[in-house]
PDB file of C-alpha atoms in Angstrom:
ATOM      1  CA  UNK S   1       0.000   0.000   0.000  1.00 95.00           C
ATOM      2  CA  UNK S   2       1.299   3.399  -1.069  1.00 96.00           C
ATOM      3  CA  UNK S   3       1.711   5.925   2.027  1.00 98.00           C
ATOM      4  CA  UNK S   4       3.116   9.218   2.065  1.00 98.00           C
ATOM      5  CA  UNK S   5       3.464  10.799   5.853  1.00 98.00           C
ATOM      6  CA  UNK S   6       4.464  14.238   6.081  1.00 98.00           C
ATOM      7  CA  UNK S   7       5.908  16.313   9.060  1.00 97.00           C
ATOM      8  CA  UNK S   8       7.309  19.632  10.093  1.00 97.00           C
ATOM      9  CA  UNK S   9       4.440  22.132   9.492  1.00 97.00           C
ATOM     10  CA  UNK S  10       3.976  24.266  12.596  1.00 97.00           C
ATOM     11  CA  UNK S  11       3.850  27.660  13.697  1.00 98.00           C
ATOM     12  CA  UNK S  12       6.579  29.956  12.213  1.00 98.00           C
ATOM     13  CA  UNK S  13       7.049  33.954  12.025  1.00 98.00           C
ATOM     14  CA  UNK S  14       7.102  35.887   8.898  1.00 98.00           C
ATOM     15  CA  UNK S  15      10.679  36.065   7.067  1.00 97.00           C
ATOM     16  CA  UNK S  16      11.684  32.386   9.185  1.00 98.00           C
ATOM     17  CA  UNK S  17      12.177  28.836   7.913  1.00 98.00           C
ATOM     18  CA  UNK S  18      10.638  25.618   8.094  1.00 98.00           C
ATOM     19  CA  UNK S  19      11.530  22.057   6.423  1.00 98.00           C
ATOM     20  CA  UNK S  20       8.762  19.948   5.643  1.00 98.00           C
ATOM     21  CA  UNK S  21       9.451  16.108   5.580  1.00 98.00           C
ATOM     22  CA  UNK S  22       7.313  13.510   3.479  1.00 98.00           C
ATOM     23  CA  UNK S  23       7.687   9.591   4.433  1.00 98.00           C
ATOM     24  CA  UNK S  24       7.391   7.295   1.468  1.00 98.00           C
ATOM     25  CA  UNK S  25       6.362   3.691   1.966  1.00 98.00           C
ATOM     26  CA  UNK S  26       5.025   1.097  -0.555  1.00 97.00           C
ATOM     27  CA  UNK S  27       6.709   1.371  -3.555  1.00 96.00           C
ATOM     28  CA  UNK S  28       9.840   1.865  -5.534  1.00 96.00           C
ATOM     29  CA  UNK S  29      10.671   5.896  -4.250  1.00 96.00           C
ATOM     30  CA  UNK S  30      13.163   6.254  -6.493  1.00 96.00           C
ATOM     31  CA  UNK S  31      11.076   5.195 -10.177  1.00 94.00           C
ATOM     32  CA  UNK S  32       8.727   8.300  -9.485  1.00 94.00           C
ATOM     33  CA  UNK S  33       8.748  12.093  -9.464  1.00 94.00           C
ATOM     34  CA  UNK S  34       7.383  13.752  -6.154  1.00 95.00           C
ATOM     35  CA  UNK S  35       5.774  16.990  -5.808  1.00 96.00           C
ATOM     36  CA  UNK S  36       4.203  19.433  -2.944  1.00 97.00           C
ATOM     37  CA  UNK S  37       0.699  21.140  -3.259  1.00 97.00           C
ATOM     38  CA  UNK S  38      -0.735  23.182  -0.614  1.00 98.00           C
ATOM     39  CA  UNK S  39      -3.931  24.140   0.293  1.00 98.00           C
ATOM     40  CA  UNK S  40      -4.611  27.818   2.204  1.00 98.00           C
ATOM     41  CA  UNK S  41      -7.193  27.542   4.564  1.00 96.00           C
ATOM     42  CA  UNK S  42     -10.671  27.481   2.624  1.00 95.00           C
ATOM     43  CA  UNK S  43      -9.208  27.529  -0.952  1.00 96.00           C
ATOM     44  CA  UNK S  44      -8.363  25.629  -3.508  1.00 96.00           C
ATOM     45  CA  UNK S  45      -5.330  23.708  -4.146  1.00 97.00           C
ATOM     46  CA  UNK S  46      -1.960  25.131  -5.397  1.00 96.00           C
ATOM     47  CA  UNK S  47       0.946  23.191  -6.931  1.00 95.00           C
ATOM     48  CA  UNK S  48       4.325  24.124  -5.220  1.00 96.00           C
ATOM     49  CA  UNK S  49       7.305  22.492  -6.446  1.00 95.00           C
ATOM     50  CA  UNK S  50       8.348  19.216  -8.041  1.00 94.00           C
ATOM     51  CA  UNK S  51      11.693  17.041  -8.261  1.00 93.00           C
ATOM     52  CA  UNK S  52      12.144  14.112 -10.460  1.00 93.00           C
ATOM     53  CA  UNK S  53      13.270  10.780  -9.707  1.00 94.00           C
ATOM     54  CA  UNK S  54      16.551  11.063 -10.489  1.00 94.00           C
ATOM     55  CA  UNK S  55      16.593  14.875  -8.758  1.00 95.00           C
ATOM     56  CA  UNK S  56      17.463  16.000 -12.189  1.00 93.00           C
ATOM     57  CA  UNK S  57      14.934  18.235 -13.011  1.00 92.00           C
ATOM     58  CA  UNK S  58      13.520  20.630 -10.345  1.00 93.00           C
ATOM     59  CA  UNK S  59      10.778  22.946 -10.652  1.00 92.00           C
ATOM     60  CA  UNK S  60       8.637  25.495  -8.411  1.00 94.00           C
ATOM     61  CA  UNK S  61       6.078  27.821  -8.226  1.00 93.00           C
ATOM     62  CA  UNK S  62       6.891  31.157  -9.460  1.00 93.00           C
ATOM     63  CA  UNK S  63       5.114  32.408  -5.979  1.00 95.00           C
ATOM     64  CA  UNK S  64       7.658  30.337  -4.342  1.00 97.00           C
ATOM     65  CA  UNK S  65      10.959  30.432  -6.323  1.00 96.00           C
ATOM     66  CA  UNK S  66      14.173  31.461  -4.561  1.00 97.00           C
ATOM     67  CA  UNK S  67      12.445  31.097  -1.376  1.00 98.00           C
ATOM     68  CA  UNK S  68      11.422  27.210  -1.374  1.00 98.00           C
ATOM     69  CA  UNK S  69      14.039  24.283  -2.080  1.00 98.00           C
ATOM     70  CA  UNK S  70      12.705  20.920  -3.042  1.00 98.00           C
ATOM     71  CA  UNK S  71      15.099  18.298  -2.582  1.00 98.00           C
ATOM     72  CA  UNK S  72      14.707  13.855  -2.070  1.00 98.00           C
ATOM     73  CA  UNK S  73      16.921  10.839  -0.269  1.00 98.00           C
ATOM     74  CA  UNK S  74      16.282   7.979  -2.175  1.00 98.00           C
ATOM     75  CA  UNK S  75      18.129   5.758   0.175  1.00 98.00           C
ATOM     76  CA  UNK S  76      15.810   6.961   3.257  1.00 98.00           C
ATOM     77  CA  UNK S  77      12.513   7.335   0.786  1.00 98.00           C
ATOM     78  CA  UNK S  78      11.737  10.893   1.419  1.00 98.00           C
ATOM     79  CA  UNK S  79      11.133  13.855   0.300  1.00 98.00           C
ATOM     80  CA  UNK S  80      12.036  17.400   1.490  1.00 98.00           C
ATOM     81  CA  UNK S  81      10.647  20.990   1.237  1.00 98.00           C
ATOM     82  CA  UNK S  82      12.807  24.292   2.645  1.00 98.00           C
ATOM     83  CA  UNK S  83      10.861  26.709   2.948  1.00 98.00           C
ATOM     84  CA  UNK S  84      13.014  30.169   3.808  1.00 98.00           C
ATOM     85  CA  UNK S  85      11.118  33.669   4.129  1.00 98.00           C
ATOM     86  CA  UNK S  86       7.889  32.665   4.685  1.00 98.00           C
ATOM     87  CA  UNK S  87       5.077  35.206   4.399  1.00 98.00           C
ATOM     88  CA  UNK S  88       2.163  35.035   5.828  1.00 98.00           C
ATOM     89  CA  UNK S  89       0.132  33.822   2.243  1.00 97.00           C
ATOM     90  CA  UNK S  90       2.605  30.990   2.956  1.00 98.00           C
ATOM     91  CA  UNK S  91      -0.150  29.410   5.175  1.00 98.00           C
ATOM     92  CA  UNK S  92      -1.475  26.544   4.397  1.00 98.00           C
ATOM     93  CA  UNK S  93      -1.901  22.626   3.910  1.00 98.00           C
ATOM     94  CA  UNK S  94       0.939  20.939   2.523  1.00 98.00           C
ATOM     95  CA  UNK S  95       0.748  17.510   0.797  1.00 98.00           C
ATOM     96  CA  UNK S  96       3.280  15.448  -0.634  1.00 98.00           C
ATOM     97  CA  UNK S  97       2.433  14.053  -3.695  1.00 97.00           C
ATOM     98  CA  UNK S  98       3.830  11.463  -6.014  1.00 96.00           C
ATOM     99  CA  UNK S  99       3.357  11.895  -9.472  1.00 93.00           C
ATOM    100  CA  UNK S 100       3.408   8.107 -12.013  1.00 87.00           C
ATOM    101  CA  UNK S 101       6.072   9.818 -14.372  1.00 81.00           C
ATOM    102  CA  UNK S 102       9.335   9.451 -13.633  1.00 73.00           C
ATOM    103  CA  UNK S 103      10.025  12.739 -14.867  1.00 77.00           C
ATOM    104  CA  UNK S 104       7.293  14.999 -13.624  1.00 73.00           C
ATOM    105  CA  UNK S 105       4.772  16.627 -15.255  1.00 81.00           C
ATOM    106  CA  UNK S 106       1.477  14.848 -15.083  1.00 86.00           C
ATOM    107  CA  UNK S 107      -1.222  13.806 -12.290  1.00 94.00           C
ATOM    108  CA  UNK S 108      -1.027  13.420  -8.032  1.00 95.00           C
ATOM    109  CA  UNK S 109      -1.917   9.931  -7.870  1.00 95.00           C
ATOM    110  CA  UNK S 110      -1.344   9.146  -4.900  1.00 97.00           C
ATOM    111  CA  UNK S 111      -1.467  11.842  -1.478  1.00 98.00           C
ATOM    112  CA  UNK S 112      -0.171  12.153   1.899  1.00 98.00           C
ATOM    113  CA  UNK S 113      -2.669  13.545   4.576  1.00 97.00           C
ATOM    114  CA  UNK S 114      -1.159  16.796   4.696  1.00 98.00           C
ATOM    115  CA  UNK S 115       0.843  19.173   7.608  1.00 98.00           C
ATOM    116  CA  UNK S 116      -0.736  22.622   8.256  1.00 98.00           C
ATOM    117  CA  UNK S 117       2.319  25.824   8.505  1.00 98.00           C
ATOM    118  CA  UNK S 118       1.187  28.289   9.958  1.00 98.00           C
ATOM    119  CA  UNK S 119       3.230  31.496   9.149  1.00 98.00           C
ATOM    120  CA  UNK S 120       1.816  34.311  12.025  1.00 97.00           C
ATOM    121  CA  UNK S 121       3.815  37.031  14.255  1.00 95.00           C
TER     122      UNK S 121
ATOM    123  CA  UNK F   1      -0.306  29.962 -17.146  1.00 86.00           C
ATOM    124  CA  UNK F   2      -3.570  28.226 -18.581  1.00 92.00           C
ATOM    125  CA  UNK F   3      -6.392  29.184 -16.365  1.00 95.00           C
ATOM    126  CA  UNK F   4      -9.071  26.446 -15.065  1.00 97.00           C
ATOM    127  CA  UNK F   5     -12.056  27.630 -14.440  1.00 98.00           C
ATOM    128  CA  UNK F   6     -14.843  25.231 -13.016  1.00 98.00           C
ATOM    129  CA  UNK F   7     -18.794  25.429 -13.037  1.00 96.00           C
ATOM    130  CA  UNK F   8     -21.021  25.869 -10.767  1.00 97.00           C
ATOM    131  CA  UNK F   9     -19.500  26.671  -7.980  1.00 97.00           C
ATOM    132  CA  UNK F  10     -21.615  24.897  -6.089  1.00 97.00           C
ATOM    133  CA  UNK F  11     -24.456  22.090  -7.294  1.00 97.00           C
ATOM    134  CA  UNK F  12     -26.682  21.340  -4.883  1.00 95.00           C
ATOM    135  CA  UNK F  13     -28.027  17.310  -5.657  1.00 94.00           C
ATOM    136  CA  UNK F  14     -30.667  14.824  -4.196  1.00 94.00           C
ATOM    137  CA  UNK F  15     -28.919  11.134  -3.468  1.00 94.00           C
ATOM    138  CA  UNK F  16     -29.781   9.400  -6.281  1.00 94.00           C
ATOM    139  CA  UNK F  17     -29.701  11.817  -8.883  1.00 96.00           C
ATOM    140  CA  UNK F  18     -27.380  12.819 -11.633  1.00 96.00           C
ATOM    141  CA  UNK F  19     -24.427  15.485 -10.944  1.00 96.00           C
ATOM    142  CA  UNK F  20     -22.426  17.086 -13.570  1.00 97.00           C
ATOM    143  CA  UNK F  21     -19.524  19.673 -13.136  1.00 98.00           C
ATOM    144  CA  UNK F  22     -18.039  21.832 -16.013  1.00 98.00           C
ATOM    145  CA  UNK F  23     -14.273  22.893 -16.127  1.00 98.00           C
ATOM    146  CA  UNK F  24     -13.149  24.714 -18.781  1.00 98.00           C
ATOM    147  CA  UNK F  25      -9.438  25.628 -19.884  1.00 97.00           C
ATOM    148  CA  UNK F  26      -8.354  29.529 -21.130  1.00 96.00           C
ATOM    149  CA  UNK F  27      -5.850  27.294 -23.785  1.00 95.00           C
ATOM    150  CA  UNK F  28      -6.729  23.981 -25.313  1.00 95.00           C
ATOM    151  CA  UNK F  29      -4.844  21.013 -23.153  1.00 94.00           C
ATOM    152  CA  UNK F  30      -5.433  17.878 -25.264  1.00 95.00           C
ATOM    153  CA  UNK F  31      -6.676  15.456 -23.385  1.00 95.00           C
ATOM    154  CA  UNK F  32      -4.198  16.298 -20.162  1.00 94.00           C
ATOM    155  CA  UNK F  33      -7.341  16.831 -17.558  1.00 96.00           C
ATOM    156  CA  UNK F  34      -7.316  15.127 -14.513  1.00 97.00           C
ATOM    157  CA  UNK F  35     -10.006  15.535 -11.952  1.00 98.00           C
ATOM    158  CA  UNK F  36     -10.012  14.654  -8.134  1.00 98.00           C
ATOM    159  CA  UNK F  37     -12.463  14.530  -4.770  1.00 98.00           C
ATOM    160  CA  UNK F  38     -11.723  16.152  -1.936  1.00 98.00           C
ATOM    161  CA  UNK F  39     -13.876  15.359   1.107  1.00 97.00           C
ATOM    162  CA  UNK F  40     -13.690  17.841   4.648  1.00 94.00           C
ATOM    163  CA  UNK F  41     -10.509  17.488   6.538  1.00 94.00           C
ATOM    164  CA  UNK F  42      -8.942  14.600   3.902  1.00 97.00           C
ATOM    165  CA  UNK F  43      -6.458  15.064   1.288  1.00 98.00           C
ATOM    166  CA  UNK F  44      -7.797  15.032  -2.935  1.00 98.00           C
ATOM    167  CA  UNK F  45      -8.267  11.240  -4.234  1.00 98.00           C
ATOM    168  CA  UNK F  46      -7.795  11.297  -7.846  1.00 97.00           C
ATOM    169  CA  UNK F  47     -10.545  10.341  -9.878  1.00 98.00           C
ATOM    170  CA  UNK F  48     -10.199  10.877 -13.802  1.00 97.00           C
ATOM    171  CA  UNK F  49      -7.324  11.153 -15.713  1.00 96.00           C
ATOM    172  CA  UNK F  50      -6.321  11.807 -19.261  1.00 95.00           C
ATOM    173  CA  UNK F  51     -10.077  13.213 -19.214  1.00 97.00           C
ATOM    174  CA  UNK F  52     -11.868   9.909 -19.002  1.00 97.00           C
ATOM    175  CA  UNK F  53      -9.752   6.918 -17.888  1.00 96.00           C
ATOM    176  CA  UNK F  54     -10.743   6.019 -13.946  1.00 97.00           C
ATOM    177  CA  UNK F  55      -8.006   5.943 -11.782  1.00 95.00           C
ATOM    178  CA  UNK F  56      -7.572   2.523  -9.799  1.00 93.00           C
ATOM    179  CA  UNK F  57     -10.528   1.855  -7.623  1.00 95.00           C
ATOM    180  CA  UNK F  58     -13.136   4.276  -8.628  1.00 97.00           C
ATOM    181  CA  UNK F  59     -16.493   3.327  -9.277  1.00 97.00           C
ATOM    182  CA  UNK F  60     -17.873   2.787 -12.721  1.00 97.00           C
ATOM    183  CA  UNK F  61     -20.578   6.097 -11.385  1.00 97.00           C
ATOM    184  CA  UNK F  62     -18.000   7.808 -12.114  1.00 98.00           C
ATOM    185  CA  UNK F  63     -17.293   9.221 -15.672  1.00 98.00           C
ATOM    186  CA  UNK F  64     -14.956  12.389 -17.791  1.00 98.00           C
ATOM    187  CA  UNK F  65     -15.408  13.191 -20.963  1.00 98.00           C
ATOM    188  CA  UNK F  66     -13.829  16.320 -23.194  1.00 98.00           C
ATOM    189  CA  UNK F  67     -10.923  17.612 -24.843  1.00 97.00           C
ATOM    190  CA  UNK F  68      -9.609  20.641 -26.066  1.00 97.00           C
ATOM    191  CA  UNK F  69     -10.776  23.039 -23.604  1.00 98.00           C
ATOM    192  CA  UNK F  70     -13.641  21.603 -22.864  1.00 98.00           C
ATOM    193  CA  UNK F  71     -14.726  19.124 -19.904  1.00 98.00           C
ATOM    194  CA  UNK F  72     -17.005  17.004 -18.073  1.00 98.00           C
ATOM    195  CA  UNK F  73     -17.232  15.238 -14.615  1.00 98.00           C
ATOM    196  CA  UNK F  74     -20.338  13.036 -14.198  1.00 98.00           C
ATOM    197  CA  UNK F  75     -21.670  11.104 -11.109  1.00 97.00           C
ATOM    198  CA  UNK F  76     -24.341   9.145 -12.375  1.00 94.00           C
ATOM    199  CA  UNK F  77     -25.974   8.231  -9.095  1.00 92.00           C
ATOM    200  CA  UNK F  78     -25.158  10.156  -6.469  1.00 95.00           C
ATOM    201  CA  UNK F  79     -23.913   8.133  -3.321  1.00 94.00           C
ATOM    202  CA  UNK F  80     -23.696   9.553   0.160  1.00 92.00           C
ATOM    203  CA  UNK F  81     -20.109   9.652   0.010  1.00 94.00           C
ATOM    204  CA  UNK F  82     -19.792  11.147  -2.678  1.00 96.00           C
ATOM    205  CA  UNK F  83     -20.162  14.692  -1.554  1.00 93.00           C
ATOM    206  CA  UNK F  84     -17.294  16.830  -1.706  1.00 97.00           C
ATOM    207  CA  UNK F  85     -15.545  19.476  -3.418  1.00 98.00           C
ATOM    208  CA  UNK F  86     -14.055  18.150  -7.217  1.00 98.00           C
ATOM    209  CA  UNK F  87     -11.564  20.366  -8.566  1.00 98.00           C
ATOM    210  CA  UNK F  88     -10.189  19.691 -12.611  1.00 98.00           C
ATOM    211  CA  UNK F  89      -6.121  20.160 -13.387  1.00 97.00           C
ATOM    212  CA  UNK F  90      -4.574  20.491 -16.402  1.00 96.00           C
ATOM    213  CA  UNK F  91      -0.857  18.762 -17.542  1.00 93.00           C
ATOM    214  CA  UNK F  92      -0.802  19.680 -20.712  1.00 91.00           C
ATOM    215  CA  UNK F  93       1.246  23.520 -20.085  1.00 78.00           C
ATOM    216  CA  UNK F  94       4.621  21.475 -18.330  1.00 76.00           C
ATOM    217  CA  UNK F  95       6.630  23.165 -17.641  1.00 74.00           C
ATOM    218  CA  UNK F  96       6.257  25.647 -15.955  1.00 63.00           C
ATOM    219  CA  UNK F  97       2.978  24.260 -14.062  1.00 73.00           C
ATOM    220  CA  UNK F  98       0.527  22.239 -13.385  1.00 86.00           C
ATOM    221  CA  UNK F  99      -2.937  24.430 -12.891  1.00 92.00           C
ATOM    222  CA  UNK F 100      -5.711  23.160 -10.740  1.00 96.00           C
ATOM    223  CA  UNK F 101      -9.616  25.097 -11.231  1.00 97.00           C
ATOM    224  CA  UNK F 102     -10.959  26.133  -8.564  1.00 97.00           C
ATOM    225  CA  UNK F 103     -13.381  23.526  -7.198  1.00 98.00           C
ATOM    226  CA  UNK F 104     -17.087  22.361  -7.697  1.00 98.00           C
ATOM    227  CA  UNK F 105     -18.938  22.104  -4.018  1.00 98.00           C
ATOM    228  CA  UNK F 106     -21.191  19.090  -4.971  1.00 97.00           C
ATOM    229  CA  UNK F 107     -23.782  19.431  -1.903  1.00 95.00           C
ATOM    230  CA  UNK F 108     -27.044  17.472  -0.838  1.00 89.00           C
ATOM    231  CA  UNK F 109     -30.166  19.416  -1.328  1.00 86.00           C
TER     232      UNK F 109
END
């Protein structure tokens, strides 16, 4: 059975950091291209970042770029989101995602259950 | 960016009946349309991809049809646990992103 467990959300003040953790378990980690979306409380859901298999190709957000680094450990299946100056439209749901290419690019097939940041003075 | 834009809002259904949810792209994406359920308090589930193939483990109820820029989400027979909020993405415009609409509220009346 596919899981995907994420950590690290919390509460954080504007302009700090936080690293987000995502736990894979149930298949082969390294054939498959991860991503983050996040959620703000109430809305809709926002793609973040994503990393391919390999780590080879790496893209984000253009709300996040040069503030967010995506980065993976296939030998400890998991993924990894550094998020630096946070703002306060930073808040939200995060989910790890894994996406069936391993390249990136298409669906979120399978979802982790999500860790709320909080990003308040 | 290609911009998803979904319809209604919200559809308010009787259990039972038939729901269908519009989502519409501002560029043609092929057939690159996935759609996904997202119940209170739960992370999405995805549904539909490549506009009309089920993903693993979803009812037949469920159904997608379009392409271009153009799409369709159908529930045949509404179940109890199948009220949520649906939301469309498109994969087509990659890179730079994946764009999600902004989500269908599929409610009981």
């Amino acid at each position: 059975e596919v899981q995907l467990v994420e950590s690290g959300g919390g509460l954080v003040k504007p302009g700090g950091s936080l690293r987000l953790s995502c736990a894979a378990s149930g298949f082969t980690f390294s054939s498959y291209s991860m991503n983050w979306v996040r959620q703000a409380p109430g809305k809709g859901l926002e793609w973040v970042s994503s990393i391919s298999s390999s780590s080879s190709y790496i893209y984000y957000a253009d709300s996040v770029k040069g503030r967010f680094t995506i980065s993976r450990d296939n030998a400890k299946n998991s993924l990894y989101l550094q998020m630096n100056s946070l703002r306060a439209e930073d808040t939200a749901v995060y989910y790890c995602a894994r996406d069936p290419e391993a390249t990136a690019g298409t669906i979120f097939d399978y979802w982790g259950q999500g860790t709320l940041v909080t990003v308040s003075s | 960016e290609i911009v998803m834009t979904q319809s209604p809002a919200t559809l308010s259904v009787s259990p039972g009946e038939r729901a269908t949810l519009s989502c519409r792209a501002s560029q043609s994406v092929s057939s690159n349309l996935a759609w996904y359920q997202q119940k209170p308090g739960q992370a999405p589930r995805l549904l539909i991809y490549g506009a009309s193939t089920r993903a693993t483990g979803i009812p037949a109820r469920f159904s997608g049809s379009g392409s271009g820029t153009e799409f369709t989400l159908t529930i045949s027979s509404l179940q109890s646990e199948d009220f949520a909020v649906y939301y469309c993405q498109q994969y087509n415009n990659w890179p730079p992103g994946r764009t999600f609409g902004q989500g269908t509220k599929v409610e009981i009346k």
